[in-house]
Amino acid sequence: MRTDLNLVLAGFGGQGLLFAGKVTAYAGLVEGREISWLPSYGPEMRGGTANCSVCVSDEPIGSPLVLTPNALIAMNLPSFDKFIDTVVPGGVALIDSTMVSAKTNRTDITAIYVPATKLADDNGLSGLANIILLGRLYKELGFCSEEALDKGLAKCVPASKAAMLDANRKALKLGMEQP
Amino acid sequence: MAEKVLMKGNEALAEAAICAGCHHFFGYPITPQTELAAYMAKKMPKIGGTYLQAESELASINMVLGAAAAGVRAMTSTSSPGLSLMTEGISYIAGCDLPALIVNVQRGGPGLGGIQPSQADYYQATKATGHGDFQLIVLAPSTVQEMVDMVFLAFELGEKYRMPAMLFSDGLLGQMMEPVVLPEPGQVKIADKPWAVTGHGGKRFHNIINSLYLEPDLLEKTVRERYERYAAVERDEQRCEEFMVDDADIVLVAYGASSRICRSAVVSARAEGIKVGLIRPITVWPFPNDAIKKAATHAKAFLSVEMSMGQMIDDIRLALNGSVPAYFYGRTGGMIPSPAEVLGEIKKIKEGM
């Protein structure tokens, strides 16, 4: 049986965390797994931290609210502070080090620092730091097949923005290439 | 089978309602049901339906009454404080014997409360959704797929028994995305409505839709007749899902969002060798009394888990009638219980047994 993915993505509204979560969920759906996607909603999304919980499992999903993630993507300091200690031992935390200068003291998790926002800007992929981080998370956890991940991406890029699909694919690849 | 798509509960419910032949939506915006009305606003004009954002909840529910009286499938959606404002109109709809769909995507209360998920409107939905003697059929989905399927059921039951039906959701189910299969078009069975007030060119005596009866004996007669239908609903339409109940010593009872958390807790408890099961009411009115009574023949304790201070627990205790103890665990105000918390409660009960 494949391991469950309990992912929290957190950062500022507008960084594309809900989108990256949706790509992950769709990738799980493509593979016929049980999935859920739950956003934070309300005033915290407007200027504060936006986050979402994604579960991918072979079993029906109980609570879609992830309190103890085994994977975390943090794209700003408040999110890093809020969620880093919730990651289960053995879990993975992906941190956008362009946005978060802090480092965790935890040694029981794998903390990976990727300057995703800078990488995105330097490679003409502005606004796709979210997908770069997702690519790096994928490299670490391989939570689905690469084909499913690509299909998930294709499902989430709306037809009206089809031109963005290639850029998203580049960002995903760039993420996978990060150390 | 149709392809599974990823949709928010609110949007899936809206699409399902349109598929179910509901082309008349009246509402007033409120979080966390926003996406539902927004979806209707986008879709209804394209299919020649009505999307009308009224000036208030009071206006919305009375527009639903009007549309339902004309015999069409009509609905509104709101969240807790909005539903309180609609209760007068809902009572009128019940008093007029009209089928209509009312969606409550619950949030924390009382007052303006908060906007996070809650189940604190249980009393309101099942005991007193307005003044007078009446009931609604109240369906409690626990997945996005059920948000779709229950829309059809709500309209069908509402039309069968000529009474309003409520889809009793919450902010968690409304906001989350899950894979969902949308219905194929053309499966809709809409009941004949010979009572509807429609133009007929003088071919028959005119119909009247009314809830005013100034003669008390006549009013009592109409209410009693309505309660005969309610009795049939209570007898024939109790629905619930049982999960590992057959040999359970402790039976959890939870509906909607909290039932999902309980299911996880049951799996954890079973892994530790504690015999726990879950009864998940699908109809909270009619309450699944029969399933509770049946489980009470072998269970030693019941535990009601709610996102409230304890409301459904009353119905469980009424069904048990003192035969087996029933306990309560809940979080409220927009807090969601965790499977670990529920497991902790299960262990406490187990120790006391």
Coordinates of C-alpha atoms in Angstrom, one line a residue:
Chain A
M1 CA 0.0 0.0 0.0
R2 CA 1.3 3.5 -0.9
T3 CA 1.8 5.9 2.0
D4 CA -0.7 8.6 2.6
L5 CA 0.2 12.2 1.8
N6 CA -1.0 14.7 4.3
L7 CA 0.1 18.0 2.9
V8 CA -0.2 21.5 4.2
L9 CA 0.6 24.4 1.9
A10 CA 0.9 27.8 3.5
G11 CA 1.9 31.3 2.6
F12 CA 0.5 34.7 1.5
G13 CA -2.7 34.8 -0.6
G14 CA -1.6 35.1 -4.2
Q15 CA 1.4 32.8 -4.0
G16 CA -0.6 30.0 -5.6
L17 CA -0.7 27.7 -2.7
L18 CA -4.3 26.7 -3.3
F19 CA -3.4 26.0 -6.9
A20 CA -0.4 23.9 -6.1
G21 CA -2.6 21.9 -3.6
K22 CA -5.1 21.4 -6.4
V23 CA -2.5 20.1 -8.7
T24 CA -1.4 17.6 -6.1
A25 CA -5.0 16.5 -5.5
Y26 CA -5.8 16.1 -9.2
A27 CA -2.6 14.0 -9.6
G28 CA -4.0 11.7 -6.9
L29 CA -7.4 11.7 -8.6
V30 CA -5.8 10.7 -11.9
E31 CA -4.3 7.6 -10.1
G32 CA -7.7 6.7 -8.7
R33 CA -6.8 7.4 -5.1
E34 CA -8.9 9.1 -2.4
I35 CA -8.2 12.8 -2.2
S36 CA -9.4 15.9 -0.4
W37 CA -8.5 19.5 -0.7
L38 CA -9.5 22.0 2.0
P39 CA -8.7 25.7 1.9
S40 CA -8.6 28.2 4.7
Y41 CA -11.2 30.8 3.9
G42 CA -12.2 34.1 5.3
P43 CA -10.4 37.2 6.4
E44 CA -7.0 35.5 6.9
M45 CA -6.8 35.0 3.1
R46 CA -6.9 38.7 2.5
G47 CA -3.4 39.9 3.3
G48 CA -2.6 37.3 5.9
T49 CA -1.7 33.7 5.6
A50 CA -3.6 31.5 3.2
N51 CA -3.2 27.8 3.5
C52 CA -4.7 24.6 2.4
S53 CA -4.8 20.9 3.4
V54 CA -4.5 18.1 0.8
C55 CA -4.9 14.4 1.6
V56 CA -4.1 11.6 -0.8
S57 CA -4.7 8.1 0.4
D58 CA -5.8 4.6 -0.5
E59 CA -8.4 4.7 2.2
P60 CA -11.5 7.0 2.5
I61 CA -10.4 10.3 4.0
G62 CA -11.7 11.1 7.4
S63 CA -10.9 14.6 8.4
P64 CA -9.8 16.7 5.4
L65 CA -8.2 19.2 7.9
V66 CA -4.6 18.3 8.2
L67 CA -3.4 19.0 11.7
T68 CA -0.2 17.0 11.6
P69 CA 1.2 17.0 8.1
N70 CA 3.8 14.6 6.8
A71 CA 4.7 17.3 4.1
L72 CA 4.7 21.0 4.4
I73 CA 5.3 23.8 1.9
A74 CA 5.9 27.1 3.6
M75 CA 6.2 30.3 1.6
N76 CA 6.3 33.0 4.2
L77 CA 7.5 33.5 7.8
P78 CA 4.2 33.5 9.6
S79 CA 3.4 30.1 7.9
F80 CA 6.8 28.7 8.7
D81 CA 6.3 29.7 12.4
K82 CA 2.8 28.4 12.5
F83 CA 3.2 25.0 10.9
I84 CA 6.9 23.9 11.2
D85 CA 6.3 22.3 14.6
T86 CA 3.1 20.5 13.4
V87 CA 5.1 18.3 10.9
V88 CA 5.2 14.7 12.1
P89 CA 8.6 13.2 12.9
G90 CA 10.1 11.9 9.7
G91 CA 8.1 14.4 7.6
V92 CA 9.3 16.8 5.0
A93 CA 9.2 20.6 5.1
L94 CA 9.8 22.6 1.9
I95 CA 10.7 26.2 2.7
D96 CA 10.9 29.0 0.2
S97 CA 14.2 30.5 1.5
T98 CA 13.7 33.7 -0.6
M99 CA 10.8 34.5 1.6
V100 CA 11.8 32.8 4.9
S101 CA 15.2 33.5 6.3
A102 CA 14.6 31.4 9.5
K103 CA 15.7 27.8 9.8
T104 CA 14.2 25.1 11.9
N105 CA 16.1 23.5 14.8
R106 CA 14.2 20.3 14.3
T107 CA 16.4 17.3 13.4
D108 CA 13.6 14.8 13.3
I109 CA 12.2 16.1 10.0
T110 CA 13.8 16.7 6.6
A111 CA 13.9 20.5 6.1
I112 CA 14.6 21.5 2.5
Y113 CA 15.4 25.2 1.7
V114 CA 14.8 26.2 -1.9
P115 CA 15.0 29.9 -3.0
A116 CA 12.0 29.3 -5.1
T117 CA 10.8 32.9 -5.5
K118 CA 14.3 34.0 -6.7
L119 CA 14.6 30.9 -9.0
A120 CA 11.2 31.7 -10.5
D121 CA 12.2 35.3 -11.1
D122 CA 15.6 34.4 -12.6
N123 CA 14.1 31.9 -15.0
G124 CA 11.3 34.0 -16.3
L125 CA 8.8 32.0 -14.3
S126 CA 7.6 34.8 -12.1
G127 CA 4.7 33.7 -9.8
L128 CA 5.5 30.0 -10.2
A129 CA 7.6 29.5 -7.0
N130 CA 4.7 27.4 -5.8
I131 CA 5.2 24.9 -8.6
I132 CA 9.0 24.9 -8.2
L133 CA 8.5 23.9 -4.5
L134 CA 5.9 21.3 -5.6
G135 CA 8.5 19.9 -8.0
R136 CA 11.1 19.6 -5.2
L137 CA 8.6 18.0 -2.9
Y138 CA 7.8 15.5 -5.7
K139 CA 11.5 14.7 -6.0
E140 CA 11.6 14.0 -2.3
L141 CA 8.4 12.0 -1.9
G142 CA 7.4 10.8 -5.4
F143 CA 3.8 10.8 -4.2
C144 CA 2.4 9.8 -7.6
S145 CA 3.7 8.9 -11.1
E146 CA 5.2 11.7 -13.1
E147 CA 2.6 11.2 -15.8
A148 CA -0.2 11.7 -13.1
L149 CA 1.5 14.9 -11.9
D150 CA 1.6 16.3 -15.4
K151 CA -2.0 15.4 -16.0
G152 CA -2.9 17.0 -12.7
L153 CA -1.1 20.2 -13.8
A154 CA -2.9 20.1 -17.2
K155 CA -6.3 19.7 -15.4
C156 CA -5.7 22.7 -13.2
V157 CA -4.5 25.2 -15.8
P158 CA -7.7 26.7 -17.2
A159 CA -8.3 26.6 -20.9
S160 CA -8.3 30.4 -20.9
K161 CA -4.7 30.3 -19.7
A162 CA -3.5 27.4 -21.7
A163 CA -0.3 29.3 -22.5
M164 CA 0.7 29.0 -18.9
L165 CA 0.9 25.2 -19.0
D166 CA 4.4 25.2 -20.5
A167 CA 5.7 27.6 -17.9
N168 CA 4.2 25.5 -15.2
R169 CA 5.9 22.4 -16.6
K170 CA 9.2 24.2 -16.7
A171 CA 8.7 25.3 -13.1
L172 CA 7.9 21.7 -12.1
K173 CA 11.1 20.4 -13.8
L174 CA 13.2 23.2 -12.3
G175 CA 11.9 22.2 -8.9
M176 CA 12.8 18.6 -9.5
E177 CA 16.3 19.6 -10.4
Q178 CA 17.0 21.5 -7.1
P179 CA 19.4 19.9 -4.6
Chain B
M1 CA -19.5 5.9 -15.6
A2 CA -19.0 9.6 -16.0
E3 CA -15.6 11.1 -15.2
K4 CA -14.7 12.1 -11.7
V5 CA -14.0 15.8 -11.3
L6 CA -12.6 17.8 -8.5
M7 CA -15.2 20.3 -7.1
K8 CA -15.9 22.3 -4.0
G9 CA -19.0 21.0 -2.1
N10 CA -20.8 24.3 -2.7
E11 CA -20.2 24.3 -6.4
A12 CA -21.0 20.6 -6.8
L13 CA -24.3 21.1 -4.9
A14 CA -25.2 24.0 -7.2
E15 CA -24.5 22.1 -10.4
A16 CA -26.4 19.1 -9.0
A17 CA -29.4 21.3 -8.3
I18 CA -29.4 22.6 -11.9
C19 CA -29.1 19.0 -13.1
A20 CA -32.1 18.2 -10.9
G21 CA -34.2 20.6 -12.8
C22 CA -34.0 23.4 -10.3
H23 CA -33.9 26.5 -12.5
H24 CA -34.9 29.1 -9.9
F25 CA -32.5 30.2 -7.2
F26 CA -33.1 33.1 -4.8
G27 CA -30.6 34.1 -2.2
Y28 CA -28.6 36.6 -0.3
P29 CA -24.8 36.3 0.0
I30 CA -23.2 34.9 3.1
T31 CA -19.9 33.1 3.9
P32 CA -19.3 30.1 3.8
Q33 CA -22.0 29.3 1.1
T34 CA -20.7 32.0 -1.2
E35 CA -19.5 29.7 -4.1
L36 CA -23.0 28.2 -4.3
A37 CA -24.7 31.4 -5.1
A38 CA -21.8 32.5 -7.3
Y39 CA -22.1 29.4 -9.3
M40 CA -25.8 29.9 -9.8
A41 CA -25.2 33.5 -10.8
K42 CA -22.8 32.3 -13.5
K43 CA -24.9 29.3 -14.8
M44 CA -28.6 30.2 -14.5
P45 CA -28.6 33.0 -17.2
K46 CA -27.0 30.5 -19.6
I47 CA -29.8 28.0 -19.2
G48 CA -32.6 30.4 -19.1
G49 CA -33.1 30.0 -15.4
T50 CA -33.5 32.5 -12.6
Y51 CA -30.7 33.7 -10.4
L52 CA -32.0 36.4 -8.2
Q53 CA -30.0 38.1 -5.4
A54 CA -32.7 39.5 -3.3
E55 CA -32.4 42.5 -0.9
S56 CA -32.5 40.2 2.1
E57 CA -32.9 36.6 3.3
L58 CA -36.6 37.4 4.1
A59 CA -37.2 38.4 0.5
S60 CA -35.3 35.4 -0.9
I61 CA -37.3 32.8 1.0
N62 CA -40.6 34.4 0.1
M63 CA -39.5 34.3 -3.6
V64 CA -38.8 30.6 -3.1
L65 CA -42.4 30.3 -1.7
G66 CA -43.8 32.0 -4.8
A67 CA -41.8 29.9 -7.3
A68 CA -42.6 26.7 -5.4
A69 CA -46.3 27.6 -5.4
A70 CA -46.1 27.9 -9.2
G71 CA -44.9 24.3 -9.2
V72 CA -41.3 24.6 -10.2
R73 CA -38.3 23.3 -8.4
A74 CA -37.0 26.3 -6.4
M75 CA -34.2 26.7 -3.8
T76 CA -32.2 29.1 -1.7
S77 CA -29.0 28.7 0.1
T78 CA -27.6 30.5 3.1
S79 CA -25.6 30.1 6.3
S80 CA -26.6 30.1 9.9
P81 CA -27.5 33.7 10.6
G82 CA -29.2 33.9 7.2
L83 CA -31.3 30.9 8.0
S84 CA -32.5 32.5 11.2
L85 CA -33.8 35.4 9.0
M86 CA -35.6 32.9 6.8
T87 CA -37.5 31.0 9.4
E88 CA -40.7 32.9 9.0
G89 CA -40.8 32.1 5.3
I90 CA -39.9 28.5 5.9
S91 CA -42.8 28.2 8.3
Y92 CA -45.1 29.6 5.6
I93 CA -43.7 27.2 3.0
A94 CA -44.4 24.3 5.4
G95 CA -47.9 25.8 6.1
C96 CA -48.6 25.9 2.4
D97 CA -47.5 22.3 1.9
L98 CA -44.9 23.3 -0.7
P99 CA -41.8 21.4 -1.7
A100 CA -38.7 23.6 -1.8
L101 CA -35.0 23.1 -1.2
I102 CA -33.2 25.1 1.6
V103 CA -29.5 24.8 2.0
N104 CA -27.8 25.7 5.2
V105 CA -24.0 25.7 5.0
Q106 CA -23.6 26.1 8.8
R107 CA -21.1 28.4 10.5
G108 CA -20.3 29.1 14.2
G109 CA -22.9 30.9 16.2
P110 CA -24.8 32.3 18.0
G111 CA -25.2 35.8 16.7
L112 CA -22.9 36.7 13.8
G113 CA -20.7 34.1 15.4
G114 CA -17.9 33.2 13.0
I115 CA -17.4 31.8 9.6
Q116 CA -15.8 28.5 10.3
P117 CA -17.7 25.2 10.1
S118 CA -20.2 24.3 12.8
Q119 CA -23.2 22.0 13.5
A120 CA -24.8 24.2 16.1
D121 CA -28.0 24.7 14.1
Y122 CA -29.3 21.1 14.7
Y123 CA -32.1 22.2 17.1
Q124 CA -33.1 24.8 14.6
A125 CA -33.2 22.4 11.7
T126 CA -35.0 19.6 13.4
K127 CA -37.1 21.1 16.2
A128 CA -38.0 24.7 15.4
T129 CA -37.2 26.1 12.0
G130 CA -39.9 28.6 12.5
H131 CA -43.2 29.1 14.4
G132 CA -46.0 26.5 14.5
D133 CA -46.2 22.7 14.3
F134 CA -44.1 21.6 11.3
Q135 CA -41.1 19.7 10.2
L136 CA -38.6 19.7 7.4
I137 CA -36.9 16.7 5.8
V138 CA -33.3 17.4 6.8
L139 CA -30.6 15.6 4.9
A140 CA -27.0 15.7 6.2
P141 CA -24.3 15.0 3.6
S142 CA -20.8 14.0 4.7
T143 CA -19.0 14.0 1.3
V144 CA -19.0 16.2 -1.8
Q145 CA -20.6 13.3 -3.6
E146 CA -23.5 13.3 -1.2
M147 CA -23.9 17.0 -1.6
V148 CA -24.7 16.1 -5.2
D149 CA -26.8 13.0 -4.6
M150 CA -28.9 14.4 -1.8
V151 CA -30.0 17.3 -3.9
F152 CA -32.0 14.9 -6.0
L153 CA -33.3 13.1 -2.9
A154 CA -34.3 16.3 -1.3
F155 CA -36.4 17.4 -4.2
E156 CA -37.9 13.9 -4.7
L157 CA -38.9 13.5 -1.0
G158 CA -40.1 17.1 -0.8
E159 CA -42.4 16.5 -3.7
K160 CA -43.5 13.1 -2.5
Y161 CA -44.6 14.4 0.9
R162 CA -45.3 18.0 -0.2
M163 CA -42.9 19.6 2.4
P164 CA -39.7 21.6 2.3
A165 CA -36.4 19.8 2.5
M166 CA -33.2 21.1 3.9
L167 CA -29.6 20.2 2.9
F168 CA -27.8 20.5 6.2
S169 CA -24.2 21.1 5.3
D170 CA -21.4 23.1 6.9
G171 CA -18.4 25.2 6.0
L172 CA -16.0 22.3 5.9
L173 CA -18.1 20.3 3.4
G174 CA -19.0 23.5 1.4
Q175 CA -15.4 24.6 1.0
M176 CA -13.6 21.3 0.5
M177 CA -12.9 19.7 -2.8
E178 CA -13.3 16.0 -3.4
P179 CA -13.7 13.9 -6.5
V180 CA -17.3 13.8 -7.6
V181 CA -19.4 12.2 -10.4
L182 CA -22.0 14.6 -11.6
P183 CA -25.3 13.1 -12.8
E184 CA -26.0 12.4 -16.4
P185 CA -28.5 14.7 -17.8
G186 CA -32.0 13.4 -18.3
Q187 CA -32.5 11.4 -15.2
V188 CA -34.8 13.8 -13.5
K189 CA -38.2 12.7 -12.2
I190 CA -40.2 15.7 -11.3
A191 CA -43.5 14.9 -9.7
D192 CA -46.8 16.1 -11.2
K193 CA -48.1 19.1 -9.3
P194 CA -51.9 19.3 -9.8
W195 CA -52.0 21.7 -6.9
A196 CA -49.7 24.3 -8.4
V197 CA -51.0 27.8 -9.1
T198 CA -50.4 28.0 -12.8
G199 CA -52.3 29.6 -15.7
H200 CA -54.9 27.2 -17.1
G201 CA -57.2 29.4 -19.2
G202 CA -60.2 28.7 -17.1
K203 CA -60.2 25.0 -17.8
R204 CA -60.4 24.0 -14.1
F205 CA -61.3 25.6 -10.8
H206 CA -58.4 27.7 -9.6
N207 CA -55.9 26.4 -7.0
I208 CA -55.2 28.3 -3.9
I209 CA -51.9 28.2 -2.0
N210 CA -52.4 29.5 1.5
S211 CA -51.4 29.1 5.1
L212 CA -54.0 31.2 6.8
Y213 CA -56.9 29.4 8.5
L214 CA -58.9 31.6 10.8
E215 CA -61.2 28.8 11.9
P216 CA -59.3 26.9 14.5
D217 CA -61.0 23.6 13.8
L218 CA -60.1 23.8 10.2
L219 CA -56.5 24.7 11.0
E220 CA -56.3 21.8 13.4
K221 CA -57.5 19.5 10.7
T222 CA -54.9 20.7 8.2
V223 CA -52.1 20.3 10.8
R224 CA -53.3 16.9 11.7
E225 CA -53.4 15.8 8.1
R226 CA -49.9 17.2 7.7
Y227 CA -48.7 15.2 10.7
E228 CA -50.1 12.0 9.1
R229 CA -47.6 12.6 6.3
Y230 CA -44.9 13.4 8.9
A231 CA -45.6 10.0 10.5
A232 CA -45.2 8.3 7.1
V233 CA -41.9 10.1 6.7
E234 CA -40.7 9.0 10.1
R235 CA -41.8 5.4 9.3
D236 CA -40.4 5.1 5.8
E237 CA -37.6 7.6 5.3
Q238 CA -35.1 7.2 8.1
R239 CA -31.7 6.8 6.6
C240 CA -28.3 6.2 8.1
E241 CA -25.0 4.5 7.4
E242 CA -23.6 2.0 9.8
F243 CA -19.9 1.4 10.0
M244 CA -18.6 -1.5 12.1
V245 CA -21.7 -1.4 14.4
D246 CA -22.6 -5.1 14.4
D247 CA -20.3 -6.1 17.2
A248 CA -19.7 -2.7 18.7
D249 CA -19.6 -2.1 22.5
I250 CA -19.4 1.6 22.0
V251 CA -21.4 3.3 19.2
L252 CA -20.5 6.7 18.0
V253 CA -23.3 8.8 16.4
A254 CA -22.2 11.7 14.2
Y255 CA -23.5 13.3 11.0
G256 CA -21.8 15.4 8.3
A257 CA -18.3 16.7 8.8
S258 CA -18.0 15.2 12.3
S259 CA -18.9 11.7 11.1
R260 CA -15.8 11.8 8.9
I261 CA -13.6 12.4 11.9
C262 CA -15.5 9.7 13.9
R263 CA -14.8 7.2 11.1
S264 CA -11.1 7.8 11.5
A265 CA -11.4 7.4 15.2
V266 CA -13.3 4.1 14.8
V267 CA -10.5 2.8 12.7
S268 CA -7.9 3.8 15.2
A269 CA -9.9 2.4 18.1
R270 CA -10.4 -0.9 16.3
A271 CA -6.6 -1.1 15.7
E272 CA -6.2 -0.9 19.5
G273 CA -8.8 -3.7 19.9
I274 CA -11.7 -1.5 21.2
K275 CA -15.0 -2.6 19.6
V276 CA -16.3 0.7 18.3
G277 CA -18.8 1.5 15.6
L278 CA -20.4 4.5 14.0
I279 CA -24.0 5.3 13.1
R280 CA -24.1 8.2 10.7
P281 CA -27.5 9.8 10.4
I282 CA -28.2 10.7 6.7
T283 CA -31.6 12.0 7.6
V284 CA -31.4 14.0 10.9
W285 CA -35.1 14.5 10.5
P286 CA -36.5 11.9 10.5
F287 CA -33.9 10.8 13.0
P288 CA -32.8 7.2 12.5
N289 CA -34.4 6.0 15.8
D290 CA -34.7 2.4 14.5
A291 CA -30.9 2.0 13.9
I292 CA -30.1 3.5 17.4
K293 CA -32.6 1.1 19.1
K294 CA -31.2 -1.9 17.2
A295 CA -27.6 -1.0 18.1
A296 CA -28.7 -0.6 21.8
T297 CA -29.5 -4.3 21.9
H298 CA -25.8 -5.0 22.1
A299 CA -23.9 -1.7 22.6
K300 CA -23.0 -0.7 26.2
A301 CA -22.6 3.0 25.5
F302 CA -23.2 5.6 22.9
L303 CA -21.2 8.7 22.2
S304 CA -22.6 11.7 20.2
V305 CA -19.9 13.7 18.5
E306 CA -21.0 17.1 17.3
M307 CA -19.6 20.5 16.3
S308 CA -21.9 22.0 18.9
M309 CA -22.4 22.0 22.6
G310 CA -24.6 18.9 22.3
Q311 CA -27.9 19.0 20.5
M312 CA -28.3 15.7 18.6
I313 CA -27.5 13.9 21.9
D314 CA -31.1 14.7 22.9
D315 CA -32.5 12.7 20.0
I316 CA -30.1 9.8 20.8
R317 CA -31.3 9.8 24.4
L318 CA -34.9 9.9 23.4
A319 CA -34.3 6.9 21.1
L320 CA -32.5 5.0 23.8
N321 CA -35.1 5.9 26.4
G322 CA -32.7 5.2 29.3
S323 CA -31.7 1.7 28.1
V324 CA -28.0 2.5 27.5
P325 CA -26.0 5.5 28.6
A326 CA -25.2 8.2 26.0
Y327 CA -22.2 10.5 26.3
F328 CA -21.3 13.7 24.4
Y329 CA -18.2 15.1 23.0
G330 CA -18.1 18.3 20.9
R331 CA -16.2 21.3 19.8
T332 CA -18.0 24.5 18.8
G333 CA -17.6 28.0 17.5
G334 CA -15.9 26.8 14.3
M335 CA -13.5 24.4 15.9
I336 CA -13.3 20.9 14.4
P337 CA -12.7 17.9 16.7
S338 CA -9.7 15.8 15.8
P339 CA -9.8 12.0 15.5
A340 CA -7.3 11.9 18.4
E341 CA -9.7 13.8 20.7
V342 CA -12.6 11.5 19.8
L343 CA -10.3 8.5 20.4
G344 CA -9.5 9.9 23.9
E345 CA -13.3 10.1 24.7
I346 CA -13.7 6.5 23.5
K347 CA -11.0 5.4 25.9
K348 CA -12.6 7.3 28.8
I349 CA -15.9 5.6 28.2
K350 CA -14.1 2.2 27.8
E351 CA -12.4 2.7 31.2
G352 CA -15.7 3.5 32.9
M353 CA -17.4 0.4 31.5

